[in-house]
Amino acid sequence: MSPIITLRDVRKTFGPLVVLDGLNMEVQRGEKVALIGPSGSGKSTVLRTIMTLETIDGGEIEIDGESLWHMKRGSRVVPANEAHLRRMRSKVGMVFQQFNLFPHWTVLKNVMNPVRTVLGLPEPEARARAEELIALVGLQDKVNQYPGRLSGGQQQRVAIARALAFRPKVMLFDEVTSALDPELVGEVLNVLRMLAHEHDLTMIMVTHQMGFAREISDRILFFEHGRIAEEGTPEKVFNCPTNDRTRAFLTAVRQA
């Protein structure tokens, strides 16, 4: 079976700074992959390029067997137009560090209205889908609350429900607990555990929660200077890392 996400020789720079340096990476359908490594190593940029929030300067990204940044026009391959990017973007959902909820909408409307607008779903179908996903993340008693009345953990769970409402083939999670108070981290991680264990989602997670990454991931990718310096099962990477930089990073994280 072909991978659902493929990056081939992907390069991304910000001025003189090389953020992704000829990155090659594959993610299989249904796989749970954690990206770990020091800040600035390119992890979040990987997610942002898959989500089309950042363009790439070279290489190729494929989602579900189709080129993300290019399309066919007759016999030619040309840069993707906005319609192609929108269609490709619909295959991917992303949850960010910040919740990005609309403060003047209730929980229900924050999940329901975007799918009505983007997917054109009838109101009853959008409402039913939203209510189901709000219940999935354990907030069925908060459907009529406004974000300002919710804790940070609850707001992040609403953001997860909203991303799931588009029924993406791939879910991207970019350090989704980093903006939360420590006592609220667990409730969000519990939702991600449930998604990983009970649903056939492809999940790519940037995280500094090493115990969580070890618990739910099929594979760990350690990033350094815009490349994958080491990869393997959680047991291999955490117990028997072969790269000196991986060992130093994990030692520093354990001592923090």
Short mmCIF file of C-alpha atoms in Angstrom, two decimals:
data_model
loop_
_atom_site.label_atom_id
_atom_site.label_comp_id
_atom_site.label_asym_id
_atom_site.label_seq_id
_atom_site.Cartn_x
_atom_site.Cartn_y
_atom_site.Cartn_z
CA MET A 1 0.00 0.00 0.00
CA SER A 2 1.34 3.43 -0.92
CA PRO A 3 2.05 5.99 1.84
CA ILE A 4 -0.59 8.60 2.51
CA ILE A 5 2.07 11.30 3.02
CA THR A 6 5.34 11.46 1.09
CA LEU A 7 8.00 14.18 1.21
CA ARG A 8 10.82 13.90 -1.33
CA ASP A 9 13.89 16.09 -1.05
CA VAL A 10 11.81 18.92 0.45
CA ARG A 11 13.67 22.15 1.03
CA LYS A 12 12.44 25.22 2.89
CA THR A 13 14.41 28.34 3.73
CA PHE A 14 13.63 31.58 5.51
CA GLY A 15 16.20 33.96 4.09
CA PRO A 16 19.62 32.45 4.81
CA LEU A 17 18.17 30.00 7.34
CA VAL A 18 17.69 26.46 6.00
CA VAL A 19 14.71 24.98 7.88
CA LEU A 20 14.13 21.81 5.83
CA ASP A 21 17.25 20.48 4.16
CA GLY A 22 16.36 17.91 1.50
CA LEU A 23 13.86 16.15 3.79
CA ASN A 24 12.62 12.68 2.83
CA MET A 25 9.76 11.27 4.86
CA GLU A 26 6.86 8.83 4.48
CA VAL A 27 3.81 8.20 6.65
CA GLN A 28 1.63 5.14 6.11
CA ARG A 29 -2.16 5.10 6.28
CA GLY A 30 -3.36 4.83 9.85
CA GLU A 31 0.14 5.33 11.25
CA LYS A 32 0.77 7.45 14.35
CA VAL A 33 4.06 9.31 14.01
CA ALA A 34 5.67 11.65 16.55
CA LEU A 35 8.19 14.28 15.49
CA ILE A 36 10.61 15.14 18.29
CA GLY A 37 13.77 17.21 18.50
CA PRO A 38 15.10 20.58 19.58
CA SER A 39 13.32 23.84 18.83
CA GLY A 40 14.13 25.12 15.36
CA SER A 41 14.86 21.68 13.93
CA GLY A 42 12.05 21.92 11.35
CA LYS A 43 9.33 19.82 12.98
CA SER A 44 6.51 22.37 12.90
CA THR A 45 7.53 23.52 9.42
CA VAL A 46 6.89 19.99 8.16
CA LEU A 47 3.29 20.22 9.34
CA ARG A 48 2.84 23.72 7.96
CA THR A 49 4.04 22.70 4.50
CA ILE A 50 1.69 19.69 4.46
CA MET A 51 -1.16 22.03 5.42
CA THR A 52 -0.08 24.56 2.71
CA LEU A 53 0.51 27.24 5.34
CA GLU A 54 4.09 27.46 4.08
CA THR A 55 5.27 26.97 0.51
CA ILE A 56 8.33 24.85 -0.23
CA ASP A 57 11.44 25.96 -2.08
CA GLY A 58 12.19 22.60 -3.63
CA GLY A 59 11.22 18.95 -3.69
CA GLU A 60 7.79 17.36 -3.71
CA ILE A 61 4.99 16.59 -1.27
CA GLU A 62 2.30 14.03 -2.05
CA ILE A 63 -0.92 13.45 -0.13
CA ASP A 64 -2.91 10.31 -0.85
CA GLY A 65 -0.93 9.73 -4.04
CA GLU A 66 -1.41 13.24 -5.45
CA SER A 67 1.08 16.06 -5.71
CA LEU A 68 0.30 18.85 -3.27
CA TRP A 69 2.11 21.77 -4.88
CA HIS A 70 1.79 20.72 -8.52
CA MET A 71 -1.01 19.53 -10.80
CA LYS A 72 -1.38 18.12 -14.28
CA ARG A 73 -2.68 20.27 -17.10
CA GLY A 74 -2.91 18.08 -20.16
CA SER A 75 0.50 16.49 -20.54
CA ARG A 76 2.27 19.18 -18.51
CA VAL A 77 2.93 19.47 -14.78
CA VAL A 78 2.28 23.02 -13.58
CA PRO A 79 2.17 24.79 -10.19
CA ALA A 80 -1.04 24.05 -8.30
CA ASN A 81 -3.83 26.61 -8.54
CA GLU A 82 -5.99 27.64 -5.59
CA ALA A 83 -8.77 25.17 -6.44
CA HIS A 84 -6.27 22.28 -6.37
CA LEU A 85 -4.78 23.48 -3.09
CA ARG A 86 -8.24 23.76 -1.51
CA ARG A 87 -9.10 20.22 -2.56
CA MET A 88 -5.82 18.86 -1.25
CA ARG A 89 -6.11 20.87 1.97
CA SER A 90 -9.49 19.23 2.65
CA LYS A 91 -7.69 15.91 3.16
CA VAL A 92 -5.75 17.28 6.13
CA GLY A 93 -6.84 18.65 9.50
CA MET A 94 -4.52 20.57 11.81
CA VAL A 95 -4.68 21.54 15.47
CA PHE A 96 -2.35 24.32 16.57
CA GLN A 97 -0.75 25.45 19.83
CA GLN A 98 -3.29 28.28 20.00
CA PHE A 99 -6.93 27.35 19.84
CA ASN A 100 -8.08 29.95 17.27
CA LEU A 101 -11.74 29.72 18.29
CA PHE A 102 -14.26 32.42 17.43
CA PRO A 103 -15.06 34.13 20.76
CA HIS A 104 -18.56 35.26 19.64
CA TRP A 105 -19.64 31.72 18.67
CA THR A 106 -20.71 28.98 21.04
CA VAL A 107 -18.88 25.65 21.14
CA LEU A 108 -21.51 24.20 18.83
CA LYS A 109 -21.16 26.99 16.29
CA ASN A 110 -17.35 26.87 16.42
CA VAL A 111 -17.50 23.26 15.26
CA MET A 112 -20.59 23.46 13.04
CA ASN A 113 -20.25 26.73 11.14
CA PRO A 114 -16.85 26.12 9.49
CA VAL A 115 -17.98 22.83 7.94
CA ARG A 116 -21.21 24.42 6.78
CA THR A 117 -19.26 27.20 5.09
CA VAL A 118 -16.43 25.14 3.61
CA LEU A 119 -18.21 21.88 2.82
CA GLY A 120 -21.65 23.34 2.18
CA LEU A 121 -23.37 20.85 4.50
CA PRO A 122 -27.06 21.41 5.29
CA GLU A 123 -27.59 22.80 8.78
CA PRO A 124 -29.12 19.61 10.27
CA GLU A 125 -26.24 17.44 9.00
CA ALA A 126 -23.60 19.92 10.16
CA ARG A 127 -25.25 20.18 13.58
CA ALA A 128 -25.45 16.40 14.00
CA ARG A 129 -21.81 15.99 13.01
CA ALA A 130 -20.74 18.76 15.39
CA GLU A 131 -22.73 17.38 18.32
CA GLU A 132 -21.27 13.91 17.76
CA LEU A 133 -17.69 15.21 17.78
CA ILE A 134 -18.23 17.53 20.74
CA ALA A 135 -19.44 14.48 22.65
CA LEU A 136 -16.43 12.51 21.39
CA VAL A 137 -14.06 15.00 23.08
CA GLY A 138 -16.17 14.95 26.25
CA LEU A 139 -17.78 18.40 26.05
CA GLN A 140 -21.41 17.59 25.38
CA ASP A 141 -22.40 19.66 28.42
CA LYS A 142 -20.62 22.72 26.99
CA VAL A 143 -22.27 22.99 23.56
CA ASN A 144 -23.88 26.34 24.33
CA GLN A 145 -20.93 27.85 26.19
CA TYR A 146 -18.68 30.51 24.68
CA PRO A 147 -14.90 29.93 24.50
CA GLY A 148 -14.23 32.59 27.13
CA ARG A 149 -16.08 30.45 29.68
CA LEU A 150 -13.93 27.38 28.98
CA SER A 151 -10.54 26.34 30.32
CA GLY A 152 -7.60 26.19 27.95
CA GLY A 153 -7.84 22.41 27.85
CA GLN A 154 -11.52 22.55 26.98
CA GLN A 155 -10.85 25.10 24.24
CA GLN A 156 -8.20 22.84 22.73
CA ARG A 157 -10.63 19.94 22.77
CA VAL A 158 -13.13 22.10 20.84
CA ALA A 159 -10.38 22.85 18.32
CA ILE A 160 -9.76 19.11 17.92
CA ALA A 161 -13.49 18.49 17.36
CA ARG A 162 -13.57 21.27 14.76
CA ALA A 163 -10.65 19.77 12.83
CA LEU A 164 -12.24 16.31 12.94
CA ALA A 165 -15.54 17.71 11.62
CA PHE A 166 -14.00 18.00 8.15
CA ARG A 167 -13.32 14.23 8.22
CA PRO A 168 -9.71 14.59 7.09
CA LYS A 169 -7.58 11.64 6.06
CA VAL A 170 -4.62 12.98 8.06
CA MET A 171 -4.57 14.87 11.36
CA LEU A 172 -1.64 17.12 12.27
CA PHE A 173 -1.05 18.18 15.87
CA ASP A 174 1.49 20.95 16.48
CA GLU A 175 2.52 20.98 20.15
CA VAL A 176 -1.15 21.14 21.12
CA THR A 177 -0.43 21.18 24.87
CA SER A 178 2.36 23.77 24.92
CA ALA A 179 0.03 26.72 25.61
CA LEU A 180 -1.78 24.95 28.46
CA ASP A 181 -1.26 25.14 32.19
CA PRO A 182 0.36 21.88 33.37
CA GLU A 183 -2.76 20.63 35.14
CA LEU A 184 -4.77 20.91 31.89
CA VAL A 185 -2.35 18.98 29.69
CA GLY A 186 -3.70 15.57 30.71
CA GLU A 187 -7.25 16.13 29.49
CA VAL A 188 -6.06 17.00 25.97
CA LEU A 189 -3.61 14.09 25.87
CA ASN A 190 -6.44 11.77 26.91
CA VAL A 191 -8.45 12.86 23.86
CA LEU A 192 -5.45 12.21 21.61
CA ARG A 193 -4.95 8.80 23.22
CA MET A 194 -8.58 7.96 22.49
CA LEU A 195 -8.22 9.06 18.87
CA ALA A 196 -5.03 7.03 18.47
CA HIS A 197 -6.35 3.85 20.06
CA GLU A 198 -9.98 3.81 18.91
CA HIS A 199 -9.94 5.43 15.46
CA ASP A 200 -8.16 4.59 12.23
CA LEU A 201 -6.72 8.09 11.83
CA THR A 202 -3.35 8.92 10.38
CA MET A 203 -1.77 11.20 12.98
CA ILE A 204 1.44 13.25 12.81
CA MET A 205 2.32 14.94 16.08
CA VAL A 206 4.98 17.46 17.01
CA THR A 207 5.35 17.10 20.75
CA HIS A 208 7.68 17.66 23.67
CA GLN A 209 5.70 15.16 25.75
CA MET A 210 8.12 12.24 25.49
CA GLY A 211 6.10 9.82 27.60
CA PHE A 212 3.02 10.50 25.50
CA ALA A 213 4.96 10.11 22.23
CA ARG A 214 6.35 6.82 23.46
CA GLU A 215 2.93 5.55 24.48
CA ILE A 216 0.84 6.18 21.37
CA SER A 217 3.27 6.38 18.43
CA ASP A 218 4.03 3.65 15.95
CA ARG A 219 7.20 5.50 14.95
CA ILE A 220 9.37 8.31 16.28
CA LEU A 221 11.27 10.71 14.01
CA PHE A 222 14.05 12.72 15.64
CA PHE A 223 14.75 15.97 13.77
CA GLU A 224 18.01 17.91 13.69
CA HIS A 225 18.83 20.78 11.31
CA GLY A 226 15.87 20.14 9.01
CA ARG A 227 16.55 16.44 8.52
CA ILE A 228 15.56 13.19 10.17
CA ALA A 229 18.61 12.22 12.21
CA GLU A 230 17.09 9.05 13.65
CA GLU A 231 13.85 7.11 13.34
CA GLY A 232 12.37 3.90 14.62
CA THR A 233 9.87 2.41 17.01
CA PRO A 234 9.46 4.16 20.37
CA GLU A 235 11.32 1.30 22.01
CA LYS A 236 14.29 1.65 19.67
CA VAL A 237 14.56 5.43 19.75
CA PHE A 238 13.99 5.88 23.47
CA ASN A 239 15.82 2.79 24.71
CA CYS A 240 18.62 2.31 22.18
CA PRO A 241 19.24 5.54 20.23
CA THR A 242 22.16 5.22 17.84
CA ASN A 243 22.66 8.92 17.10
CA ASP A 244 24.74 10.95 19.56
CA ARG A 245 22.47 13.97 19.16
CA THR A 246 19.38 11.88 19.89
CA ARG A 247 20.99 10.55 23.06
CA ALA A 248 21.97 14.04 24.21
CA PHE A 249 18.48 15.40 23.50
CA LEU A 250 16.70 12.61 25.37
CA THR A 251 19.09 12.94 28.32
CA ALA A 252 18.42 16.68 28.51
CA VAL A 253 14.63 16.16 28.30
CA ARG A 254 14.69 13.56 31.09
CA GLN A 255 16.66 15.89 33.33
CA ALA A 256 14.44 18.91 32.68
#
